[in-house]
Amino acid sequence: MDFGINDAANIVSTKLKSWLEALTSMLPNIVVAVLVLIAFYFLSRLMKAGSRKLVSRFSDQAAIRDLFSTIIALVTIAIGLVVALNVLQLTKAVTSLLAGAGIIGLALGFAFQDISANFISGVIMAFRKPIVVGDIIETNGYNGFVEKIELRSTVIRTFQGLHVIIPNKDIFQNPFTNYTRTHTRRIDLEVGVSYGDDLDKVTEIVEKAVASNSHIVDGQPVKMVYEEFGSSSINFKVMFWIEYDPKNPMYLEAKSEAIKAIKKAFDANDIMIPFPIRTLDFGIKGGEKLFDQIETKQMKLLPKN
């Protein structure tokens, strides 16, 4: 019994001595590893501040600046951790950590594909700036002011006062119209005149009426083209350019003013905008007039003298 206890004590003593010797031999490496971690910690602070200033030159969004500065700081600390582990000669631990990080990143990428796509789209939009807060855009069936651009989504306030949250992926991957970037805009008005009117006279009257529009761009002539023979009218399109400010309702005002001017000019010159014509079939042969048919039938019904 005494022999067994002495044996165990010797084994424990030997292990502790070997551990102590290993710790003593590794003590300089441990000190160096701790110093490396401290140095990389302060370096990450400097990198975070520097990256924040650098990103601010390309994007004015605080979320983007915080995101990239935090990522730079974490990457710096991770590099310091790898260096410290290598100083401690723990290369297997480094390999395991890198493999684990890769597997976790791959799993998260598959699990959050839509979130990742929206996030990446938001980052790209922040740097390329196709839209900024205050722009008037039309996208995904919505039209309104851009109120907020976040990393995952964009908030639009429609002209009806509704707030719409649109994922950044849908804006970035689909066509959209930015009306704020446009300083002139063409208005197309579709009108019809009756078949009995003189088309040359109509052209002269319409161009003169629209040219008096107060919003029209100087030097841009009014253009008018006839497009088709409609069911009850000859249809044409009149086109003119206006100075455009999306924050003011100039487009609607200019369009309304042009419509009123054309209608007033038509009334003054006895030009008719026809209503849709419907033909009623009374059993009349083609080419014969209804009045003549009625008169003929009335004559047949009159008593003979």
Short mmCIF file of C-alpha atoms in Angstrom, two decimals:
data_model
loop_
_atom_site.label_atom_id
_atom_site.label_comp_id
_atom_site.label_asym_id
_atom_site.label_seq_id
_atom_site.Cartn_x
_atom_site.Cartn_y
_atom_site.Cartn_z
CA MET A 1 0.00 0.00 0.00
CA ASP A 2 2.82 2.41 0.90
CA PHE A 3 4.58 1.51 -2.32
CA GLY A 4 1.53 2.52 -4.40
CA ILE A 5 1.25 5.91 -2.72
CA ASN A 6 4.91 6.65 -3.20
CA ASP A 7 4.64 5.65 -6.83
CA ALA A 8 1.72 8.02 -7.43
CA ALA A 9 3.51 10.81 -5.59
CA ASN A 10 6.58 10.34 -7.75
CA ILE A 11 4.48 10.46 -10.94
CA VAL A 12 2.72 13.66 -9.83
CA SER A 13 5.99 15.20 -8.78
CA THR A 14 7.59 14.33 -12.08
CA LYS A 15 4.68 15.80 -14.04
CA LEU A 16 4.68 19.01 -12.02
CA LYS A 17 8.43 19.35 -12.44
CA SER A 18 8.14 18.86 -16.21
CA TRP A 19 5.34 21.37 -16.39
CA LEU A 20 7.31 23.84 -14.33
CA GLU A 21 10.33 23.37 -16.55
CA ALA A 22 8.17 23.84 -19.66
CA LEU A 23 6.59 26.95 -18.16
CA THR A 24 9.99 28.31 -17.25
CA SER A 25 11.31 27.67 -20.73
CA MET A 26 8.19 29.20 -22.27
CA LEU A 27 8.11 32.19 -19.93
CA PRO A 28 9.98 34.48 -22.34
CA ASN A 29 7.63 33.46 -25.14
CA ILE A 30 4.61 34.10 -22.92
CA VAL A 31 5.90 37.56 -22.07
CA VAL A 32 6.52 38.28 -25.75
CA ALA A 33 3.04 36.97 -26.67
CA VAL A 34 1.39 39.22 -24.06
CA LEU A 35 3.40 42.21 -25.32
CA VAL A 36 2.35 41.35 -28.90
CA LEU A 37 -1.32 41.31 -27.88
CA ILE A 38 -0.98 44.64 -26.07
CA ALA A 39 0.82 46.18 -29.04
CA PHE A 40 -1.79 44.96 -31.51
CA TYR A 41 -4.57 46.21 -29.23
CA PHE A 42 -3.23 49.75 -29.34
CA LEU A 43 -2.51 49.35 -33.04
CA SER A 44 -6.15 48.37 -33.59
CA ARG A 45 -7.23 51.61 -31.87
CA LEU A 46 -5.04 53.62 -34.21
CA MET A 47 -6.22 51.65 -37.24
CA LYS A 48 -9.85 52.20 -36.21
CA ALA A 49 -9.39 55.97 -35.97
CA GLY A 50 -7.45 56.12 -39.23
CA SER A 51 -9.92 53.98 -41.15
CA ARG A 52 -12.80 56.10 -39.86
CA LYS A 53 -11.17 59.24 -41.31
CA LEU A 54 -10.35 57.45 -44.55
CA VAL A 55 -13.87 56.10 -45.08
CA SER A 56 -15.39 59.50 -44.26
CA ARG A 57 -13.80 60.82 -47.47
CA PHE A 58 -15.88 58.41 -49.54
CA SER A 59 -19.08 58.13 -47.49
CA ASP A 60 -20.88 60.50 -45.16
CA GLN A 61 -22.88 57.75 -43.45
CA ALA A 62 -21.93 57.16 -39.83
CA ALA A 63 -23.03 53.51 -40.02
CA ILE A 64 -20.58 52.81 -42.85
CA ARG A 65 -17.73 54.53 -41.01
CA ASP A 66 -18.42 52.62 -37.79
CA LEU A 67 -18.76 49.33 -39.64
CA PHE A 68 -15.48 49.54 -41.55
CA SER A 69 -13.51 50.94 -38.62
CA THR A 70 -14.78 48.12 -36.39
CA ILE A 71 -13.93 45.49 -39.00
CA ILE A 72 -10.41 46.92 -39.39
CA ALA A 73 -9.95 46.89 -35.60
CA LEU A 74 -11.15 43.28 -35.27
CA VAL A 75 -8.94 42.12 -38.13
CA THR A 76 -5.94 43.81 -36.50
CA ILE A 77 -6.63 42.10 -33.17
CA ALA A 78 -7.11 38.75 -34.94
CA ILE A 79 -3.73 39.15 -36.63
CA GLY A 80 -2.19 39.93 -33.26
CA LEU A 81 -3.75 36.79 -31.77
CA VAL A 82 -2.35 34.64 -34.58
CA VAL A 83 1.11 36.14 -34.10
CA ALA A 84 0.92 35.56 -30.33
CA LEU A 85 -0.06 31.92 -30.81
CA ASN A 86 2.80 31.43 -33.22
CA VAL A 87 5.20 32.91 -30.66
CA LEU A 88 3.88 30.34 -28.20
CA GLN A 89 4.49 27.67 -30.87
CA LEU A 90 0.80 26.74 -30.94
CA THR A 91 0.57 26.34 -34.71
CA LYS A 92 -2.02 23.59 -34.45
CA ALA A 93 -4.30 25.90 -32.47
CA VAL A 94 -3.89 28.56 -35.15
CA THR A 95 -4.82 26.09 -37.88
CA SER A 96 -7.87 24.92 -35.92
CA LEU A 97 -9.03 28.49 -35.31
CA LEU A 98 -8.72 29.41 -38.98
CA ALA A 99 -10.53 26.26 -40.10
CA GLY A 100 -13.30 26.84 -37.57
CA ALA A 101 -13.69 30.47 -38.63
CA GLY A 102 -13.95 29.43 -42.28
CA ILE A 103 -16.62 26.81 -41.59
CA ILE A 104 -18.63 29.20 -39.42
CA GLY A 105 -18.40 31.95 -42.05
CA LEU A 106 -19.56 29.56 -44.79
CA ALA A 107 -22.51 28.36 -42.70
CA LEU A 108 -23.56 31.91 -41.85
CA GLY A 109 -23.28 32.94 -45.49
CA PHE A 110 -25.72 30.24 -46.60
CA ALA A 111 -28.07 30.87 -43.68
CA PHE A 112 -28.31 34.62 -44.22
CA GLN A 113 -28.07 34.99 -48.00
CA ASP A 114 -30.74 37.70 -48.30
CA ILE A 115 -29.39 39.68 -45.35
CA SER A 116 -25.89 39.43 -46.76
CA ALA A 117 -27.07 40.55 -50.21
CA ASN A 118 -28.89 43.55 -48.73
CA PHE A 119 -25.91 44.38 -46.56
CA ILE A 120 -23.40 44.23 -49.44
CA SER A 121 -25.75 46.24 -51.67
CA GLY A 122 -26.03 48.88 -48.95
CA VAL A 123 -22.24 49.13 -48.64
CA ILE A 124 -21.79 49.49 -52.42
CA MET A 125 -24.56 52.10 -52.59
CA ALA A 126 -22.91 54.03 -49.77
CA PHE A 127 -19.70 54.37 -51.79
CA ARG A 128 -21.12 54.77 -55.29
CA LYS A 129 -23.96 57.05 -54.09
CA PRO A 130 -26.53 56.47 -56.86
CA ILE A 131 -29.03 58.00 -54.42
CA VAL A 132 -28.68 60.24 -51.38
CA VAL A 133 -31.07 61.40 -48.69
CA GLY A 134 -33.50 63.93 -50.16
CA ASP A 135 -33.52 62.50 -53.71
CA ILE A 136 -36.80 61.78 -55.45
CA ILE A 137 -36.70 58.31 -56.96
CA GLU A 138 -39.03 55.76 -58.52
CA THR A 139 -38.23 52.12 -57.86
CA ASN A 140 -40.09 48.85 -57.42
CA GLY A 141 -43.42 50.58 -58.08
CA TYR A 142 -42.89 53.33 -55.47
CA ASN A 143 -42.25 57.02 -56.05
CA GLY A 144 -41.15 59.48 -53.37
CA PHE A 145 -38.42 61.13 -51.30
CA VAL A 146 -35.46 59.17 -49.91
CA GLU A 147 -35.60 59.73 -46.15
CA LYS A 148 -33.01 57.28 -44.85
CA ILE A 149 -30.37 54.95 -46.32
CA GLU A 150 -29.35 52.18 -43.94
CA LEU A 151 -27.01 49.24 -44.39
CA ARG A 152 -29.88 46.81 -45.01
CA SER A 153 -32.72 48.93 -46.39
CA THR A 154 -33.76 52.33 -47.73
CA VAL A 155 -36.75 54.30 -46.43
CA ILE A 156 -38.86 56.22 -48.97
CA ARG A 157 -41.67 58.66 -48.17
CA THR A 158 -44.18 58.64 -51.00
CA PHE A 159 -46.01 61.75 -52.20
CA GLN A 160 -49.06 60.44 -50.35
CA GLY A 161 -47.10 60.56 -47.08
CA LEU A 162 -46.55 56.79 -46.74
CA HIS A 163 -43.22 55.43 -45.48
CA VAL A 164 -41.98 52.47 -47.52
CA ILE A 165 -38.99 50.33 -46.50
CA ILE A 166 -37.31 48.77 -49.54
CA PRO A 167 -34.43 46.25 -49.21
CA ASN A 168 -31.21 47.63 -50.68
CA LYS A 169 -30.84 44.53 -52.86
CA ASP A 170 -34.09 45.38 -54.68
CA ILE A 171 -32.89 48.92 -55.39
CA PHE A 172 -29.35 47.95 -56.37
CA GLN A 173 -30.27 45.05 -58.66
CA ASN A 174 -33.30 46.63 -60.37
CA PRO A 175 -33.65 49.71 -62.59
CA PHE A 176 -34.69 52.89 -60.80
CA THR A 177 -35.22 56.51 -61.80
CA ASN A 178 -33.57 59.36 -59.90
CA TYR A 179 -35.57 62.47 -60.76
CA THR A 180 -33.32 64.73 -58.68
CA ARG A 181 -30.43 64.25 -61.08
CA THR A 182 -32.59 65.61 -63.93
CA HIS A 183 -32.68 69.38 -64.56
CA THR A 184 -34.79 69.33 -67.72
CA ARG A 185 -37.61 67.00 -68.62
CA ARG A 186 -39.75 66.42 -71.69
CA ILE A 187 -43.52 66.39 -71.47
CA ASP A 188 -45.46 64.27 -73.98
CA LEU A 189 -49.12 65.10 -74.46
CA GLU A 190 -51.36 62.82 -76.52
CA VAL A 191 -54.33 64.55 -78.16
CA GLY A 192 -56.81 63.76 -80.90
CA VAL A 193 -58.65 65.91 -83.45
CA SER A 194 -61.59 65.10 -85.66
CA TYR A 195 -61.20 63.83 -89.19
CA GLY A 196 -62.84 66.98 -90.51
CA ASP A 197 -60.17 69.42 -89.29
CA ASP A 198 -57.25 70.80 -91.29
CA LEU A 199 -54.15 69.08 -89.89
CA ASP A 200 -51.74 71.81 -91.00
CA LYS A 201 -53.87 74.38 -89.21
CA VAL A 202 -54.01 72.15 -86.13
CA THR A 203 -50.21 71.85 -86.09
CA GLU A 204 -49.74 75.62 -86.28
CA ILE A 205 -52.28 76.31 -83.52
CA VAL A 206 -50.95 73.66 -81.15
CA GLU A 207 -47.29 74.65 -81.49
CA LYS A 208 -48.16 78.31 -80.95
CA ALA A 209 -50.32 77.54 -77.92
CA VAL A 210 -47.74 75.32 -76.22
CA ALA A 211 -44.83 77.66 -76.98
CA SER A 212 -46.40 80.24 -74.65
CA ASN A 213 -45.95 77.86 -71.66
CA SER A 214 -44.16 79.70 -68.84
CA HIS A 215 -42.08 76.64 -67.87
CA ILE A 216 -40.70 75.80 -71.30
CA VAL A 217 -36.91 75.74 -71.82
CA ASP A 218 -35.54 78.57 -73.93
CA GLY A 219 -34.20 77.42 -77.26
CA GLN A 220 -36.07 74.11 -77.24
CA PRO A 221 -38.77 74.10 -79.96
CA VAL A 222 -42.15 72.49 -79.52
CA LYS A 223 -42.44 69.35 -81.64
CA MET A 224 -45.66 67.76 -82.81
CA VAL A 225 -46.13 64.51 -84.74
CA TYR A 226 -49.25 62.71 -85.92
CA GLU A 227 -49.21 59.10 -84.80
CA GLU A 228 -52.28 57.19 -85.98
CA PHE A 229 -55.77 57.11 -87.41
CA GLY A 230 -57.87 56.38 -84.34
CA SER A 231 -61.38 54.99 -84.21
CA SER A 232 -62.89 58.47 -83.88
CA SER A 233 -59.95 60.87 -84.21
CA ILE A 234 -56.54 61.48 -85.72
CA ASN A 235 -54.17 61.19 -82.79
CA PHE A 236 -51.02 63.22 -82.37
CA LYS A 237 -48.34 63.83 -79.74
CA VAL A 238 -46.97 67.23 -78.78
CA MET A 239 -43.57 67.28 -77.04
CA PHE A 240 -41.82 70.12 -75.23
CA TRP A 241 -39.02 70.51 -72.67
CA ILE A 242 -39.35 72.28 -69.33
CA GLU A 243 -37.01 73.32 -66.54
CA TYR A 244 -37.43 70.61 -63.93
CA ASP A 245 -37.21 70.88 -60.16
CA PRO A 246 -38.45 67.64 -58.55
CA LYS A 247 -39.06 69.37 -55.22
CA ASN A 248 -41.61 71.70 -56.82
CA PRO A 249 -44.64 70.52 -58.83
CA MET A 250 -43.42 72.21 -62.04
CA TYR A 251 -44.02 69.11 -64.16
CA LEU A 252 -47.69 68.87 -63.24
CA GLU A 253 -48.17 72.64 -63.51
CA ALA A 254 -46.54 72.78 -66.96
CA LYS A 255 -48.61 69.84 -68.18
CA SER A 256 -51.82 71.36 -66.86
CA GLU A 257 -50.99 74.74 -68.40
CA ALA A 258 -50.34 73.11 -71.79
CA ILE A 259 -53.63 71.20 -71.70
CA LYS A 260 -55.59 74.36 -70.92
CA ALA A 261 -53.77 76.32 -73.65
CA ILE A 262 -54.51 73.65 -76.29
CA LYS A 263 -58.18 73.42 -75.30
CA LYS A 264 -58.56 77.22 -75.36
CA ALA A 265 -56.87 77.45 -78.77
CA PHE A 266 -59.07 74.69 -80.18
CA ASP A 267 -62.24 76.39 -78.93
CA ALA A 268 -61.16 79.72 -80.43
CA ASN A 269 -60.52 78.14 -83.85
CA ASP A 270 -63.49 75.71 -83.96
CA ILE A 271 -61.27 72.63 -83.79
CA MET A 272 -62.98 69.65 -82.25
CA ILE A 273 -61.59 66.99 -79.93
CA PRO A 274 -64.10 64.25 -80.78
CA PHE A 275 -65.82 61.96 -78.38
CA PRO A 276 -65.65 58.22 -79.08
CA ILE A 277 -68.06 57.34 -81.91
CA ARG A 278 -70.38 54.33 -81.67
CA THR A 279 -72.30 52.95 -84.65
CA LEU A 280 -75.75 51.52 -84.00
CA ASP A 281 -76.97 48.88 -86.45
CA PHE A 282 -80.61 49.41 -87.49
CA GLY A 283 -80.50 46.86 -90.26
CA ILE A 284 -79.49 49.48 -92.80
CA LYS A 285 -77.53 48.45 -95.86
CA GLY A 286 -73.99 49.68 -96.09
CA GLY A 287 -73.67 53.19 -97.55
CA GLU A 288 -77.31 54.17 -97.03
CA LYS A 289 -78.30 57.00 -94.71
CA LEU A 290 -80.53 56.44 -91.70
CA PHE A 291 -82.64 59.50 -92.52
CA ASP A 292 -83.40 58.22 -96.04
CA GLN A 293 -84.36 54.80 -94.70
CA ILE A 294 -86.74 56.34 -92.13
CA GLU A 295 -88.34 58.57 -94.77
CA THR A 296 -88.81 55.63 -97.14
CA LYS A 297 -90.51 53.55 -94.45
CA GLN A 298 -92.75 56.44 -93.49
CA MET A 299 -93.84 56.83 -97.13
CA LYS A 300 -94.72 53.17 -97.29
CA LEU A 301 -96.87 53.45 -94.17
CA LEU A 302 -98.85 56.46 -95.46
CA PRO A 303 -102.33 55.54 -96.85
CA LYS A 304 -102.62 55.59 -100.61
CA ASN A 305 -105.22 57.98 -102.14
#
